[in-house]
PDB file of C-alpha atoms in Angstrom:
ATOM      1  CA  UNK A   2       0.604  -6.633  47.790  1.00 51.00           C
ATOM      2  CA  UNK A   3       0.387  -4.447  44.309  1.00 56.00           C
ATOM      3  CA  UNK A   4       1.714  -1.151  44.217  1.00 57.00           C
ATOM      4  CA  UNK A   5      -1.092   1.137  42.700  1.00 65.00           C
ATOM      5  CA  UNK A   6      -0.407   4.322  40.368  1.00 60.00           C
ATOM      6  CA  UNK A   7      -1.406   7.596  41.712  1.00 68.00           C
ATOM      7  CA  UNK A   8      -4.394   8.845  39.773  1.00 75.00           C
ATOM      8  CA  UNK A   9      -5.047  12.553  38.739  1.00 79.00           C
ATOM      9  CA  UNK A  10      -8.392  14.164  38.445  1.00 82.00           C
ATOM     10  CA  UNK A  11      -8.082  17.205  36.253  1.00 84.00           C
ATOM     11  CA  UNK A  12     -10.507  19.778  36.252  1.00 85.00           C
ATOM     12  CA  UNK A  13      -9.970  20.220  32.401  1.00 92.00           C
ATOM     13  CA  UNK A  14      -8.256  17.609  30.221  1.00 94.00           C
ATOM     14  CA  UNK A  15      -5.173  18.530  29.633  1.00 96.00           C
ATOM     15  CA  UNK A  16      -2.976  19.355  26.232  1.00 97.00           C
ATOM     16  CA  UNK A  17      -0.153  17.808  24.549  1.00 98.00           C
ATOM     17  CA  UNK A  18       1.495  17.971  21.303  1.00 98.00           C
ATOM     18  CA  UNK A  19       3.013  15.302  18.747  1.00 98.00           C
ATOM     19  CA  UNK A  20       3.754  15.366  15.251  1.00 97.00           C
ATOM     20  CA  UNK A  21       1.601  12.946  12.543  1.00 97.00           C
ATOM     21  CA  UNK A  22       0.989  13.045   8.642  1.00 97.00           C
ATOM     22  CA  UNK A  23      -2.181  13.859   7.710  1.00 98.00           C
ATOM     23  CA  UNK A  24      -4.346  11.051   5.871  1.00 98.00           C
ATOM     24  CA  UNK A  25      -6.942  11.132   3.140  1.00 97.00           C
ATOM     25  CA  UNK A  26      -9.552   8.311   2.842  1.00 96.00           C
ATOM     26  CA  UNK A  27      -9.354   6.734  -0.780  1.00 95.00           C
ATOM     27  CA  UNK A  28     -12.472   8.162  -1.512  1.00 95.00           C
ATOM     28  CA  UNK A  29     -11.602  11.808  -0.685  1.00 95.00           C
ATOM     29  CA  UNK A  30     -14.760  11.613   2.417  1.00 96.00           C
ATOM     30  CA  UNK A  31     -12.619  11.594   5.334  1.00 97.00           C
ATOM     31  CA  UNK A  32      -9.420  13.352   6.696  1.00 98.00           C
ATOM     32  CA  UNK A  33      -7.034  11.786   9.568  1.00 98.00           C
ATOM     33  CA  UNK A  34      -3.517  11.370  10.504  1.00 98.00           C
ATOM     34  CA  UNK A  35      -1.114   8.205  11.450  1.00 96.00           C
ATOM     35  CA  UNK A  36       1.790   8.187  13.686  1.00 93.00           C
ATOM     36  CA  UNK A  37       5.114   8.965  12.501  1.00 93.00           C
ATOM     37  CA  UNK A  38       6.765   5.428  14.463  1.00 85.00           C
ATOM     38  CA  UNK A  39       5.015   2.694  16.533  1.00 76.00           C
ATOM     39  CA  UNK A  40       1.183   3.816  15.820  1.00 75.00           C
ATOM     40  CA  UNK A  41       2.141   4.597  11.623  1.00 82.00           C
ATOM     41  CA  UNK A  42       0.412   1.564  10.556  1.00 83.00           C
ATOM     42  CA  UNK A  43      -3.337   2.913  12.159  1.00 88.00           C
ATOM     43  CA  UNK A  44      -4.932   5.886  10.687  1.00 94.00           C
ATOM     44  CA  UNK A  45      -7.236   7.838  13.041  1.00 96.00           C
ATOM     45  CA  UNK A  46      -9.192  10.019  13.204  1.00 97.00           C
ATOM     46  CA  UNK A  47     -10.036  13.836  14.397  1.00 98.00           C
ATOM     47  CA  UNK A  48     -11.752  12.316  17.513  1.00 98.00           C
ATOM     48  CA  UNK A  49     -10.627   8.698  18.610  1.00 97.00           C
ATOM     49  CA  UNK A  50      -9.318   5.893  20.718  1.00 95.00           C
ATOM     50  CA  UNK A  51      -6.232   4.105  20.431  1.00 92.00           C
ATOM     51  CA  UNK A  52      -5.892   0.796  19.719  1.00 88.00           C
ATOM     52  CA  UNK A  53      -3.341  -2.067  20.776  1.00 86.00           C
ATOM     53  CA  UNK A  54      -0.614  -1.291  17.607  1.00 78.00           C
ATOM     54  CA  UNK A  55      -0.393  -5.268  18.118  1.00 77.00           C
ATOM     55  CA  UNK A  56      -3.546  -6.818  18.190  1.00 76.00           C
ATOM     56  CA  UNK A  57      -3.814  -7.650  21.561  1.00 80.00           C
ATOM     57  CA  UNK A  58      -7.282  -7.120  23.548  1.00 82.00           C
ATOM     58  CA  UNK A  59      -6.474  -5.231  26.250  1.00 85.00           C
ATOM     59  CA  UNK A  60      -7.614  -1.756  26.684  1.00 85.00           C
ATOM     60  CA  UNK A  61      -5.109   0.747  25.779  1.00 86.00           C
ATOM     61  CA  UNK A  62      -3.054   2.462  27.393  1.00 90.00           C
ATOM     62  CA  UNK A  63      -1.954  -0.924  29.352  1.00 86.00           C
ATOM     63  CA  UNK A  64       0.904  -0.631  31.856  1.00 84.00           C
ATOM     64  CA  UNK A  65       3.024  -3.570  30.759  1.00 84.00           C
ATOM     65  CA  UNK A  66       2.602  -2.470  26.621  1.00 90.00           C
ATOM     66  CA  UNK A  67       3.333   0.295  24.474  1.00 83.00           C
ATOM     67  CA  UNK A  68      -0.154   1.246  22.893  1.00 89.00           C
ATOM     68  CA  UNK A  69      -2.283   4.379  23.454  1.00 91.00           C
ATOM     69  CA  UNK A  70      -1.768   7.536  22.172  1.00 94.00           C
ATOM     70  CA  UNK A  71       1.514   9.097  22.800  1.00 94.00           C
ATOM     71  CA  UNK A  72       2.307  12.787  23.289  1.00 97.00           C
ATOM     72  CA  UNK A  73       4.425  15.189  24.352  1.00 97.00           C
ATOM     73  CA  UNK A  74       3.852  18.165  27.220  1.00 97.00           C
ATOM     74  CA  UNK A  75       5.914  20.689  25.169  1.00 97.00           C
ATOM     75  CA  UNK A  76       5.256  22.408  22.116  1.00 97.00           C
ATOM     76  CA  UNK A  77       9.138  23.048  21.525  1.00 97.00           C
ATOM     77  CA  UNK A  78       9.598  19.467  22.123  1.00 97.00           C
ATOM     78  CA  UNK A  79       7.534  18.269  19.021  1.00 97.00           C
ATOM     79  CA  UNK A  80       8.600  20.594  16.922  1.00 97.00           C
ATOM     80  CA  UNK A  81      12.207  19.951  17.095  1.00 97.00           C
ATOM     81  CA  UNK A  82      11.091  16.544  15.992  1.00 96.00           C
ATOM     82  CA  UNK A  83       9.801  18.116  12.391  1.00 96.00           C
ATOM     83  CA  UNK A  84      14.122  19.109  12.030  1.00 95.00           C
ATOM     84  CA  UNK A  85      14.745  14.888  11.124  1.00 95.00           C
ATOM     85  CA  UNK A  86      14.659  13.824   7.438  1.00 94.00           C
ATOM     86  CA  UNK A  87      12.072  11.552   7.972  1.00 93.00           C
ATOM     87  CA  UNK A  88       9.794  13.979   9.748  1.00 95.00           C
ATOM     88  CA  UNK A  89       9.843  17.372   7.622  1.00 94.00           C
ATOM     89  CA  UNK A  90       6.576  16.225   5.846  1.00 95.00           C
ATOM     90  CA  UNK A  91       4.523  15.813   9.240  1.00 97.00           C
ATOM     91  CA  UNK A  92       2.329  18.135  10.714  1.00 98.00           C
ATOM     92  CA  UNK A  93       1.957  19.889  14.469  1.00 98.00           C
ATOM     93  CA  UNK A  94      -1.227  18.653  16.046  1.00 98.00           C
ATOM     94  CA  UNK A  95      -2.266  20.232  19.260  1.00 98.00           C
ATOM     95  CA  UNK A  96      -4.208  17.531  20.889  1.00 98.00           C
ATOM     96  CA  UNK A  97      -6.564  17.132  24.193  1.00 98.00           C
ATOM     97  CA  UNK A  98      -6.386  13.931  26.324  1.00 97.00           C
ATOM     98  CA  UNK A  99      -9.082  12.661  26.773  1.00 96.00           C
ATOM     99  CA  UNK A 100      -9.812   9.172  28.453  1.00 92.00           C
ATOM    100  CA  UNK A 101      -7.569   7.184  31.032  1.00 91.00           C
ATOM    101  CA  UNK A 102      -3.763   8.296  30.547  1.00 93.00           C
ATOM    102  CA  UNK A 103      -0.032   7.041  32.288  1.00 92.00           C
ATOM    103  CA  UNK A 104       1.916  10.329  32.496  1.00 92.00           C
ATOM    104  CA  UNK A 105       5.539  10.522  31.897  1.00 89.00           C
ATOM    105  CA  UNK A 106       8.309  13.010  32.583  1.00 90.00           C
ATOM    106  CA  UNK A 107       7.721  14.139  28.965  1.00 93.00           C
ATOM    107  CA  UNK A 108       4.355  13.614  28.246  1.00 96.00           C
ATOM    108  CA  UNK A 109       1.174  10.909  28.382  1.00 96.00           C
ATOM    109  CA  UNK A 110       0.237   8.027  26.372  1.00 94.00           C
ATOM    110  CA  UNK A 111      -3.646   7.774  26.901  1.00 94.00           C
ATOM    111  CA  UNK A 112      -6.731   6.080  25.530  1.00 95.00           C
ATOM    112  CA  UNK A 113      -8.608   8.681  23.324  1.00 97.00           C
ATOM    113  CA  UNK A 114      -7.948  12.416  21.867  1.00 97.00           C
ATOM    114  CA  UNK A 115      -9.528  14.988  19.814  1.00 98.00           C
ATOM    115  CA  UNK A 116      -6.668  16.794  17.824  1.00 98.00           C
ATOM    116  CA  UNK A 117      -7.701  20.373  18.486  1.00 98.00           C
ATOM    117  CA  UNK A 118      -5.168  22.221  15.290  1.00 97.00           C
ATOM    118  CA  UNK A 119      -2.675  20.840  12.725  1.00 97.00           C
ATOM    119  CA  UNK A 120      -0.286  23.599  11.614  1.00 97.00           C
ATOM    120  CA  UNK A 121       1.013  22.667   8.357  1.00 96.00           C
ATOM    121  CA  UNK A 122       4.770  23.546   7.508  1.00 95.00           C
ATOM    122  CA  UNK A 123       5.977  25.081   3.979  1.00 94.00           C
ATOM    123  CA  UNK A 124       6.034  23.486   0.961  1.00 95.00           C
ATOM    124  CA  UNK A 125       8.834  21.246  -0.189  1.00 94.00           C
ATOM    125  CA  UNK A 126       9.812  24.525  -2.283  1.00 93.00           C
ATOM    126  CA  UNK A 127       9.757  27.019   0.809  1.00 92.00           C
ATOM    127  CA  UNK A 128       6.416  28.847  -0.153  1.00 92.00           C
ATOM    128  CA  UNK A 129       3.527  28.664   2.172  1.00 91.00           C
ATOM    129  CA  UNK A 130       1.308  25.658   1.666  1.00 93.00           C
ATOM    130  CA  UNK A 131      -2.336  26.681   1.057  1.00 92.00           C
ATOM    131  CA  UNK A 132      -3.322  22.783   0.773  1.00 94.00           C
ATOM    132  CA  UNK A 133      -2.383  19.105   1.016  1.00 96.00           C
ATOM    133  CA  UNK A 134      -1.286  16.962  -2.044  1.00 96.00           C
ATOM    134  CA  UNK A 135      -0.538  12.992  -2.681  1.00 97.00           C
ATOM    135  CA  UNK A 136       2.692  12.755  -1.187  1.00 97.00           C
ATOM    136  CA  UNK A 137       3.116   9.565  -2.996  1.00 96.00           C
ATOM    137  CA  UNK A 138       2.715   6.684  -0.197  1.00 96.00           C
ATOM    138  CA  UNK A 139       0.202   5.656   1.998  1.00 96.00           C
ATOM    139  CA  UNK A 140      -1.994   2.863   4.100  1.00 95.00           C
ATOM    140  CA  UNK A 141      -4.278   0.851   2.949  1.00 95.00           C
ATOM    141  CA  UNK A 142      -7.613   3.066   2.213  1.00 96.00           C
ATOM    142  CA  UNK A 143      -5.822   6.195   2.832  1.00 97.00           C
ATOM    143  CA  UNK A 144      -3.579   8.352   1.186  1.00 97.00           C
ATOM    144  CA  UNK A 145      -0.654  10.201   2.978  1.00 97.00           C
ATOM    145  CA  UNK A 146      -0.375  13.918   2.111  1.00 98.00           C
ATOM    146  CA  UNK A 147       2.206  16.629   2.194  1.00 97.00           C
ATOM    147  CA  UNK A 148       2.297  20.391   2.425  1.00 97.00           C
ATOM    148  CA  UNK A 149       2.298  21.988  -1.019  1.00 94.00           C
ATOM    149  CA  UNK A 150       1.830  25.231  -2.453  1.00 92.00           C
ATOM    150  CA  UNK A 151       0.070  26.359  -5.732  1.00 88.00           C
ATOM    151  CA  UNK A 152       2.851  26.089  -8.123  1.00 88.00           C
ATOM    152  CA  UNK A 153       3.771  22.747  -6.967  1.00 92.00           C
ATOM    153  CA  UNK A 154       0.344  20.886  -6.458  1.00 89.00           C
ATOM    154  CA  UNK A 155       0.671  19.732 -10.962  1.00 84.00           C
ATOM    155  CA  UNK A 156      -2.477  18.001 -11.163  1.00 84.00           C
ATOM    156  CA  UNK A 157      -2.078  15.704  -8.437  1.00 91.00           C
ATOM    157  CA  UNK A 158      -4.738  14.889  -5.634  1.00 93.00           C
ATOM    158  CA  UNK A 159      -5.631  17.435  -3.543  1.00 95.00           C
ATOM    159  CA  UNK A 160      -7.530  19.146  -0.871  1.00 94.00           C
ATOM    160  CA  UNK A 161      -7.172  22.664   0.483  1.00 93.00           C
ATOM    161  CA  UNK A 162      -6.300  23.382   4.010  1.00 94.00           C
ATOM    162  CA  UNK A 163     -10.456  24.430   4.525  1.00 93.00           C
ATOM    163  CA  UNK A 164     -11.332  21.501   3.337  1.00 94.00           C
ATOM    164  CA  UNK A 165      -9.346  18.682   5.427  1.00 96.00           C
ATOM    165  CA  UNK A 166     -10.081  20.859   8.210  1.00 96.00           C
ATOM    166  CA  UNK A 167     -14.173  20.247   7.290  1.00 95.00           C
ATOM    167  CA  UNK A 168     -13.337  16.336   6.628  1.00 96.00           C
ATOM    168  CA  UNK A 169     -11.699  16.161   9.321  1.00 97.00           C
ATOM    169  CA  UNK A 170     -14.845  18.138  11.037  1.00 97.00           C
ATOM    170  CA  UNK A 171     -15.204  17.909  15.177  1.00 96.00           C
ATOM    171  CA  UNK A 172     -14.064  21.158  15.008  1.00 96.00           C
ATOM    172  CA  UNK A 173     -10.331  20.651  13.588  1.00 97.00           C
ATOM    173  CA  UNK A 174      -8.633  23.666  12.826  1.00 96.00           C
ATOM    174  CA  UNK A 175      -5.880  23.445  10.162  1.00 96.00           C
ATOM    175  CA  UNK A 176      -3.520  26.195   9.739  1.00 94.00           C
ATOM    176  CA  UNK A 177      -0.252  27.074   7.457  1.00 93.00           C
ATOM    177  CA  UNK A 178       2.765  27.463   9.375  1.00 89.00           C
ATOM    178  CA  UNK A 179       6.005  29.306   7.765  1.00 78.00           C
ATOM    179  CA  UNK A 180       7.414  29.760   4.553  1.00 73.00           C
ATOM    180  CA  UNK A 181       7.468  32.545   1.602  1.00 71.00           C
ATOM    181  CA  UNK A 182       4.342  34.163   0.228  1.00 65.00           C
ATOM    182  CA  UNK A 183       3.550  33.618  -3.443  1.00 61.00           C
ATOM    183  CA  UNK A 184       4.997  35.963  -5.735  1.00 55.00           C
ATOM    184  CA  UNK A 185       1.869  38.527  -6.980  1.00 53.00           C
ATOM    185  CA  UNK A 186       0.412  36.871 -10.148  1.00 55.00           C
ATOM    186  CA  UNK A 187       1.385  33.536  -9.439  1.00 56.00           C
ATOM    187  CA  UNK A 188      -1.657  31.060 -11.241  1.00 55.00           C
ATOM    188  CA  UNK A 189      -3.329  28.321 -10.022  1.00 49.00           C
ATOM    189  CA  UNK A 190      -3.053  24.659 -12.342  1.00 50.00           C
ATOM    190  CA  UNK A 191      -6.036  24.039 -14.338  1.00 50.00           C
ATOM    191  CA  UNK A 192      -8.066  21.597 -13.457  1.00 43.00           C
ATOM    192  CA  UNK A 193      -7.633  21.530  -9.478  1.00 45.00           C
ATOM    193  CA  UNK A 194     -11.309  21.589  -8.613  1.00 44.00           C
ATOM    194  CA  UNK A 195     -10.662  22.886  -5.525  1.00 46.00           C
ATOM    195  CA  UNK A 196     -12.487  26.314  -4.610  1.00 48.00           C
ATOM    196  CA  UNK A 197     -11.537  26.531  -1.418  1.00 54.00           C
ATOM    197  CA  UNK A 198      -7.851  26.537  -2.682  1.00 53.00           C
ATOM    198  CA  UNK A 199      -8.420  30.135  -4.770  1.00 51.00           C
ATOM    199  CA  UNK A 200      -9.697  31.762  -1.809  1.00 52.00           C
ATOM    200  CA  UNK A 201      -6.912  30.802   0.064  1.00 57.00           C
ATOM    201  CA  UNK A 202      -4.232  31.561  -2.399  1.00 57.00           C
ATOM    202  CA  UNK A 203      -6.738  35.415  -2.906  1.00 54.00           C
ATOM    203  CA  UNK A 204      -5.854  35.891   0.797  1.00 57.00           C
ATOM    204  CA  UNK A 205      -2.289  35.033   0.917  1.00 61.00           C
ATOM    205  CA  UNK A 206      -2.112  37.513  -1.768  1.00 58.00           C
ATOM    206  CA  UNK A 207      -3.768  40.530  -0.031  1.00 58.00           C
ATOM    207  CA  UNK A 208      -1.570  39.568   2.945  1.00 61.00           C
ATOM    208  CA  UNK A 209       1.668  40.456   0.737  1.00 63.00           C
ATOM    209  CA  UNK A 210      -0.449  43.261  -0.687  1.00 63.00           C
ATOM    210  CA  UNK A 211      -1.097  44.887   3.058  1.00 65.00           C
ATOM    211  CA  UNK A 212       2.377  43.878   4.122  1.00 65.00           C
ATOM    212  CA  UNK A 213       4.103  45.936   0.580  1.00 68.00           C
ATOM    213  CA  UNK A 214       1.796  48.959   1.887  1.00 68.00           C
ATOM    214  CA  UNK A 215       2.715  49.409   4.796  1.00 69.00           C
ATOM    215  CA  UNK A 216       6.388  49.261   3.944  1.00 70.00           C
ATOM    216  CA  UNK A 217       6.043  51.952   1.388  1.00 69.00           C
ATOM    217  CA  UNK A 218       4.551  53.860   4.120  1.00 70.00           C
ATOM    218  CA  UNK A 219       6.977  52.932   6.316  1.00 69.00           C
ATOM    219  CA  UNK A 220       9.499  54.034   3.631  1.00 66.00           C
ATOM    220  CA  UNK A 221       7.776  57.467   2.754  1.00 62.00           C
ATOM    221  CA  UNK A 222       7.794  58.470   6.904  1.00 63.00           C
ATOM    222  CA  UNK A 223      11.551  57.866   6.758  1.00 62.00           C
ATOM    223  CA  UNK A 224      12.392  59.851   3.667  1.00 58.00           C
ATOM    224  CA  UNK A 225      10.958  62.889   4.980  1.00 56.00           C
ATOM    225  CA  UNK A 226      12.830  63.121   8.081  1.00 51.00           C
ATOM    226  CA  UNK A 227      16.159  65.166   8.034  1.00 45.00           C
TER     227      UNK A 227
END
């Protein structure tokens, strides 16, 4: 006689969170992400469903493997995973699951998702990242890309934030996380071609603008008290 799991019937699917690095096709058409351990080998996509990581035909996620998508139920979970060396270049994607899923104590590992928002963390340099460079490695047919900044982007492949956000499309939202604001002034490297990367870099800059009023404001009120 086989035991049988107990199955759940959500009224919405629910959320998790993980950590991935974000992916860019080799022709610069399509944005994704791959795992950071046992799915890093298979890009996919915005909207997807997992695959058997080793070949194997069964439908993922199978009781007696490892495949499916894996996540966490805690978004204080995954981000203490971005504190490793090996992990400061990922990403925090808020994720639905979708699709037949195993729940654990700490999260699910389930058959399909639709990654919801990537918040990207600072540039290497501490500034905040208005887009996503070469990081220098990679799968086959996709680049893997890193956080970077304006100053720090020198001439290699890039998209803005907007953009793998549009790529990505099925409604990804893509977001900077921490980090410094660019000193006023600071110049974008020639030869970029990215638009979408000016406009982002304009409205950083009015942010510090806004942010230096108000202090002198703030700084005015408080000299004219006795």
């Amino acid at each position: 006689m086989r035991m049988r799991l107990p199955e759940e019937r959500p009224a919405e699917p629910p959320t998790g969170y993980k950590i991935a690095h974000p992916m860019l096709s080799q022709d610069g058409t399509r944005a994704g992400f791959t795992g950071v351990s046992l799915g890093g080998a298979l890009p996919y996509g915005v909207l997807d469903e997992a695959r058997c990581v080793y070949g194997l035909r069964h439908r993922a996620p199978h009781r007696r493997c490892d495949c499916g998508f894996h996540c966490v139920h805690d978004r204080t979970a995954a981000e203490a995973m971005l504190c490793t060396a090996e992990h400061r270049a990922a990403v925090l994607l808020e994720v639905t699951v979708l699709g037949g899923y195993i729940r654990f104590e700490l999260g699910f590992r389930y058959a399909r998702q639709r990654v919801r928002i990537a918040t990207v963390g600072p540039c290497a340099c501490g500034a905040v990242a208005v887009a996503l460079a070469d990081a220098g490695w990679g799968r086959p047919g996709w680049r893997g890309l890193a956080a970077t900044c304006a100053g720090c982007v020198r001439g290699r492949t890039a998209v803005s934030l907007a953009t793998f956000a549009r790529l990505g499309g099925e409604g990804l939202r893509v977001r900077a996380g921490g980090g410094v604001l660019p000193a006023a002034g600071t110049e974008l490297p020639e030869g970029l071609g990215v638009s979408e990367l000016v406009a982002e870099a304009a409205l950083l800059q009015a942010r510090l603008d806004w942010f230096q009023s108000q202090l002198a404001q703030l700084g005015e009120r408080g000299s004219g008290q006795g």
